[in-house]
C-alpha positions as a LaTeX table, in Angstrom:
\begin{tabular}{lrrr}
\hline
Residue & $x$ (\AA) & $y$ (\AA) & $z$ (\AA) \\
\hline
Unk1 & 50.08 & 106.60 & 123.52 \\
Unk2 & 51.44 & 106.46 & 127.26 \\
Unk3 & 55.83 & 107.30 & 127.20 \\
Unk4 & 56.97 & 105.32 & 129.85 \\
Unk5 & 58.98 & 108.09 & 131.93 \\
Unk6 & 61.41 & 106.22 & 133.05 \\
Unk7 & 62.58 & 106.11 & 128.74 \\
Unk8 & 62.71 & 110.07 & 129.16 \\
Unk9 & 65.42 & 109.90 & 131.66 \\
Unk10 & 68.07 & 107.32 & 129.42 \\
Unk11 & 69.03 & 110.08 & 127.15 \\
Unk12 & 70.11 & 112.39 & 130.97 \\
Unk13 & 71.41 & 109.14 & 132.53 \\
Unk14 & 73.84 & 108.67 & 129.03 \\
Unk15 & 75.13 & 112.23 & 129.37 \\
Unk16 & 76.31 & 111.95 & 132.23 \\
Unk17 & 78.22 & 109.25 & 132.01 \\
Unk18 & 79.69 & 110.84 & 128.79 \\
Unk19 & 80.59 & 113.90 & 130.98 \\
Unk20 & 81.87 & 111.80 & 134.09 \\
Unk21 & 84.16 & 109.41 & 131.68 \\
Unk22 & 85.62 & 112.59 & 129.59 \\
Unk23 & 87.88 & 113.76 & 131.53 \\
Unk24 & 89.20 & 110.29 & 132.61 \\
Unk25 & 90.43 & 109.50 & 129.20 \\
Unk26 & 90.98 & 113.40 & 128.14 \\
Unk27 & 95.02 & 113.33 & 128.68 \\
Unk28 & 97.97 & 113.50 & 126.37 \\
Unk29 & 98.13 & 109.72 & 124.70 \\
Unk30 & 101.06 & 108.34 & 121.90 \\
Unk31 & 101.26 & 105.54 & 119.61 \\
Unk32 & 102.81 & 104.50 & 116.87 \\
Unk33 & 102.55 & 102.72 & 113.42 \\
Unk34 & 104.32 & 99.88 & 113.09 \\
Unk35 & 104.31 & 99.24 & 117.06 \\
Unk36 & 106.98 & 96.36 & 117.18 \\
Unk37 & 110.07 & 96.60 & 119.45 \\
Unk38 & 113.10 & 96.93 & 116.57 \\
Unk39 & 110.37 & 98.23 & 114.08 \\
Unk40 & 112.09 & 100.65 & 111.20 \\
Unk41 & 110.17 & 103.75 & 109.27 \\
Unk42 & 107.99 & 104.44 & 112.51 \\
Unk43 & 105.15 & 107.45 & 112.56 \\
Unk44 & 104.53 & 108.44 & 116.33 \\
Unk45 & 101.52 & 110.07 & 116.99 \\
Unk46 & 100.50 & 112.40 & 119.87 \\
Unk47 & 97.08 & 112.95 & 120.54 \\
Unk48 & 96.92 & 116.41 & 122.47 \\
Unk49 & 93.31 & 117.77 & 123.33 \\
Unk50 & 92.28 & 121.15 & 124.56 \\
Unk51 & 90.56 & 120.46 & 127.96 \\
Unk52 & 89.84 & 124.46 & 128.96 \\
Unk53 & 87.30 & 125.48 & 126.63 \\
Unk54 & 87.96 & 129.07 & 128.15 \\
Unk55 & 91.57 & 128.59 & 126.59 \\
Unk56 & 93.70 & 127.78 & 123.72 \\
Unk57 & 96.55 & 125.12 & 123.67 \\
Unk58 & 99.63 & 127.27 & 122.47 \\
Unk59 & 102.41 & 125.23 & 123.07 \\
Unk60 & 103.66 & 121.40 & 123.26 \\
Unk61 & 106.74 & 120.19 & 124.58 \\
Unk62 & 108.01 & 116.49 & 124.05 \\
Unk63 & 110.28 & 115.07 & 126.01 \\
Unk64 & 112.60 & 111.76 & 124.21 \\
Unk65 & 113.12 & 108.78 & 126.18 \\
Unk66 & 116.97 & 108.69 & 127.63 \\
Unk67 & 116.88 & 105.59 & 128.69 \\
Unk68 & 115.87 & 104.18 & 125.36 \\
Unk69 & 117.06 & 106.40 & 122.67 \\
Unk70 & 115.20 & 106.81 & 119.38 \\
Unk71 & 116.80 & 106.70 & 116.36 \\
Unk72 & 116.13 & 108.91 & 113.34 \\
Unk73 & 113.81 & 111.53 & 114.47 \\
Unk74 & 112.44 & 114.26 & 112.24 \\
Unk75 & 109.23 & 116.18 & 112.50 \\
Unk76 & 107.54 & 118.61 & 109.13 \\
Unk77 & 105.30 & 121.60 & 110.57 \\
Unk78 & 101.61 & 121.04 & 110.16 \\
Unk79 & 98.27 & 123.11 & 110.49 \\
Unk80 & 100.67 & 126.11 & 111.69 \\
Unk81 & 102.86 & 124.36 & 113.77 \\
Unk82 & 106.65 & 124.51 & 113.72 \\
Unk83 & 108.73 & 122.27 & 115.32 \\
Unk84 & 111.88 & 122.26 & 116.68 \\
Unk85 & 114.01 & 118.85 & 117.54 \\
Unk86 & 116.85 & 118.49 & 120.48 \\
Unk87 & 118.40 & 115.31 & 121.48 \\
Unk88 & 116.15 & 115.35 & 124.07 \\
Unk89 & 112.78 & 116.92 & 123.42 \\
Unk90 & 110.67 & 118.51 & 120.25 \\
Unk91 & 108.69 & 121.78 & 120.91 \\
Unk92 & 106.26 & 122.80 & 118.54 \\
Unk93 & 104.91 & 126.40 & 118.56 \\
Unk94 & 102.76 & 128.76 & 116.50 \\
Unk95 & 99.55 & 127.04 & 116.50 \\
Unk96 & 96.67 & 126.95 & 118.42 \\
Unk97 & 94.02 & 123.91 & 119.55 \\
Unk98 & 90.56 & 125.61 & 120.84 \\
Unk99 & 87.45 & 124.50 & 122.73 \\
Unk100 & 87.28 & 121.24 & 122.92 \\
Unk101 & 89.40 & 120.44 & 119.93 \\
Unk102 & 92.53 & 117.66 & 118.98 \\
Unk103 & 95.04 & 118.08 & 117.41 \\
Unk104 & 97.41 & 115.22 & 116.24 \\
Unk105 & 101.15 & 115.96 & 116.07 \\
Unk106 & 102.89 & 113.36 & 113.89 \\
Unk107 & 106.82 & 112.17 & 114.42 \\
Unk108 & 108.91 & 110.51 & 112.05 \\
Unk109 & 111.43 & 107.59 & 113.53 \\
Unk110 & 113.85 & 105.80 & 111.85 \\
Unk111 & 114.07 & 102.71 & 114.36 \\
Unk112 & 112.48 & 101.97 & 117.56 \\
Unk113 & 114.54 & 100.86 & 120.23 \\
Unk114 & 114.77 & 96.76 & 120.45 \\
Unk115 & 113.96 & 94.64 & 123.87 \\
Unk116 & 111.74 & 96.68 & 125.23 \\
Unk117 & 108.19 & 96.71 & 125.76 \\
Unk118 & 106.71 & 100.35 & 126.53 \\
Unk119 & 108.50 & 104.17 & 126.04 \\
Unk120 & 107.57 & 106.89 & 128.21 \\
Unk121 & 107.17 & 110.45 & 126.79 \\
Unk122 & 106.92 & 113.31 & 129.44 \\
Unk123 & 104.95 & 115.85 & 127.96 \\
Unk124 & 104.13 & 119.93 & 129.22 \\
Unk125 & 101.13 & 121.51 & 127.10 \\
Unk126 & 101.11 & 125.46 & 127.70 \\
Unk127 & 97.32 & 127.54 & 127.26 \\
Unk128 & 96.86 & 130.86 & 126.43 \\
Unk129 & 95.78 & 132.00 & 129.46 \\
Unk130 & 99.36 & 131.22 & 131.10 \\
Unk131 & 98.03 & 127.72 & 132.43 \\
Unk132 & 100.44 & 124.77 & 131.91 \\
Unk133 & 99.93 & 121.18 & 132.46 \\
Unk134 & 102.49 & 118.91 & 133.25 \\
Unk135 & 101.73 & 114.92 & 131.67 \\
Unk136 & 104.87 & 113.75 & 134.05 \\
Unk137 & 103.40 & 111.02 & 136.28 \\
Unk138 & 104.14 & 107.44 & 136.23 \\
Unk139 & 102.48 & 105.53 & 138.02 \\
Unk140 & 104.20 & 102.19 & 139.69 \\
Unk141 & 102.29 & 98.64 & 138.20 \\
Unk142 & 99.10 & 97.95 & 140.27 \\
Unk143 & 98.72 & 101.38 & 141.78 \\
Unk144 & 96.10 & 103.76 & 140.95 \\
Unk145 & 96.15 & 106.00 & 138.22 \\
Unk146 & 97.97 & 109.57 & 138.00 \\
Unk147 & 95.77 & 112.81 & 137.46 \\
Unk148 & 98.13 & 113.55 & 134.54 \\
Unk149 & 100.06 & 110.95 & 133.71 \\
Unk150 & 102.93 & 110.69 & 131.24 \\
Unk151 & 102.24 & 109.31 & 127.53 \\
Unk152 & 103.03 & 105.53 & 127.45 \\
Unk153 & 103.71 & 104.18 & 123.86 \\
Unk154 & 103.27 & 100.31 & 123.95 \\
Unk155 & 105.39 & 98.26 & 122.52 \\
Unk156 & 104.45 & 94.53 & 121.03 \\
Unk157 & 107.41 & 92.08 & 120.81 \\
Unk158 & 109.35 & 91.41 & 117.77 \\
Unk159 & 108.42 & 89.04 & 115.65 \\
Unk160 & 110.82 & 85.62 & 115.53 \\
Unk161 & 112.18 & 85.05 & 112.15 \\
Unk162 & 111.20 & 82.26 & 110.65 \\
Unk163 & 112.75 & 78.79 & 111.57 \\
Unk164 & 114.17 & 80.15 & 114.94 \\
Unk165 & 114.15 & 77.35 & 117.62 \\
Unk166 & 111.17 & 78.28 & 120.64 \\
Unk167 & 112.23 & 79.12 & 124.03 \\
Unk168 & 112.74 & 75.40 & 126.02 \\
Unk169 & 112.86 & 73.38 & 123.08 \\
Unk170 & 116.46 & 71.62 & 122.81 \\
Unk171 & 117.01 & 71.90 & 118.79 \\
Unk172 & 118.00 & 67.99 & 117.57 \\
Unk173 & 120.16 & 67.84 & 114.90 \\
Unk174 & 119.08 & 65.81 & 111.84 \\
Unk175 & 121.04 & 62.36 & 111.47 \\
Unk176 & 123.36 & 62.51 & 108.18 \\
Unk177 & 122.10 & 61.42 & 104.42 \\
Unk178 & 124.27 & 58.25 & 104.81 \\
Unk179 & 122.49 & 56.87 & 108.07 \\
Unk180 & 120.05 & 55.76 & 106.06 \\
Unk181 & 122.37 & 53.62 & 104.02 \\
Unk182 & 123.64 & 52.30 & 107.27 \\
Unk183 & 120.12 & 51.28 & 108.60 \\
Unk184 & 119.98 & 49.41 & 105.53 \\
Unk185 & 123.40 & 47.59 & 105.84 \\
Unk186 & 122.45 & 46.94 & 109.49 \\
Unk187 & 119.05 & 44.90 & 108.77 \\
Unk188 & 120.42 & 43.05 & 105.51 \\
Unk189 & 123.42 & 42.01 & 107.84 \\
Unk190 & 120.98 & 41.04 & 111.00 \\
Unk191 & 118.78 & 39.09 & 107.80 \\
Unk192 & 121.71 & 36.88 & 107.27 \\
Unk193 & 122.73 & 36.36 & 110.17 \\
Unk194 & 119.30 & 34.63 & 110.89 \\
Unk195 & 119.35 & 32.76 & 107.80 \\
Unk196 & 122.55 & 31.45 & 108.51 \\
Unk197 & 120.96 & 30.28 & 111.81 \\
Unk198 & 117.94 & 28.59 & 110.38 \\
Unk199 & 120.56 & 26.54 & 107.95 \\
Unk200 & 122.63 & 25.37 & 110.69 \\
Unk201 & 119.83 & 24.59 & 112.49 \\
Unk202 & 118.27 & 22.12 & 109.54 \\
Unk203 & 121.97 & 20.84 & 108.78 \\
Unk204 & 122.12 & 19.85 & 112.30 \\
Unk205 & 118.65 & 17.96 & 111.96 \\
Unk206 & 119.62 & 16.12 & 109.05 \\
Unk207 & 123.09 & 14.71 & 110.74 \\
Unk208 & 121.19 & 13.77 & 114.23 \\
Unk209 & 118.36 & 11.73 & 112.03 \\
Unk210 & 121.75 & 10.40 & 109.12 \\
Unk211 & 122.95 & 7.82 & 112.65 \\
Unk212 & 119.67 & 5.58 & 112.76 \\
Unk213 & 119.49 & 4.97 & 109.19 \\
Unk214 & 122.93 & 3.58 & 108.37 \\
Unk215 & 123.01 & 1.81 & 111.80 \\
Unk216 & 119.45 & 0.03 & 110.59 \\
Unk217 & 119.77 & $-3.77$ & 109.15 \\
Unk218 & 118.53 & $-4.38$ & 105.53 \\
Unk219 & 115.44 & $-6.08$ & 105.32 \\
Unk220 & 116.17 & $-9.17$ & 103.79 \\
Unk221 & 114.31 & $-10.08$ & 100.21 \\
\hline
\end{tabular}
């Protein structure tokens, strides 16, 4: 059986497009659970990978967003992480992510902040070997993307409650339980009205025709 060789070099080709896509999607990323503007009883995630294999993540710092403040927020250690919470920031310590590992650190919210559609969390993971990497950069819309940019939690809008009018539709009030009565008034007064018409009308007849027969001679016998 003859292997075509161009099916020998699929499996290379595939590998390195694993290897030149990894580190393009190998930052710091957030999101949350429910993800609605307003939404109540959040759980934020952060998805932190180790990207030195030669290294250990030791340290994560969290920074809150001022300009939309969270409300509510408590953290519980996990796989030998401790956390500690500021107004401003949560740094967990203690543990360690290796190789090529994730590690997920969970947050707790009470309420998400309403009329708004994305939060920005500015992040610094610290390595063993002294390195630190700074997930700071934001990136204006339309320009290209940042080396390490900052976590961006995405926000979908709120839903409507039910039986709220739409944007650019003028709400029309419903006409009041009696204007149906009225209608009905209205159309048996407009009904007599034309029959009172029609009987004029044939009295009217009758008179103009009444003149030629009295004014008529009797035949005589």
């Amino acid at each position: 059986m003859r292997v075509n060789p161009r099916l020998l070099t699929l499996p290379a080709a595939a590998t390195m497009l694993l290897l030149a896509a990894g580190p393009a999607v190998a930052h710091v990323q957030v999101n949350a659970d429910p993800s609605e503007a307003g939404a109540t009883n959040v759980t934020l995630t952060f998805h932190v990978p180790n990207e030195e294999p030669s290294a250990r993540t030791t340290g994560l710092q969290v920074f809150l967003p001022s300009d939309h403040p969270l409300t509510g927020v408590t953290a519980a250690p996990q796989s030998g992480w401790t956390p500690q919470i500021s107004a401003s920031e949560i740094t967990w310590s203690g543990g360690s992510i290796s190789g090529i590992d994730e590690m997920r650190f969970r947050v707790a919210v009470a309420q998400l902040p309403k009329d708004v559609d994305s939060l920005t969390f500015k992040a610094i993971q610290t390595y063993s070997n002294g390195h630190v990497v700074s997930w700071i950069e934001t990136s204006a819309p339309g320009a290209a993307g940042s080396e390490h940019p900052a976590p961006v939690l995405e926000l979908r809008a709120a839903a409507r409650p039910a039986g709220h009018d739409h944007p650019g539709v003028t709400a029309v009030a419903a006409p009041p339980a009696s204007s149906g009565m009225n209608w009905t008034a209205a159309i048996g007064v407009g009904a007599a009205a034309v029959l009172a018409v029609l009987v004029g009308a044939a009295v009217a007849v009758r008179r103009h025709k009444r003149p030629d027969a009295v004014g008529a001679s009797p035949t005589s016998p």
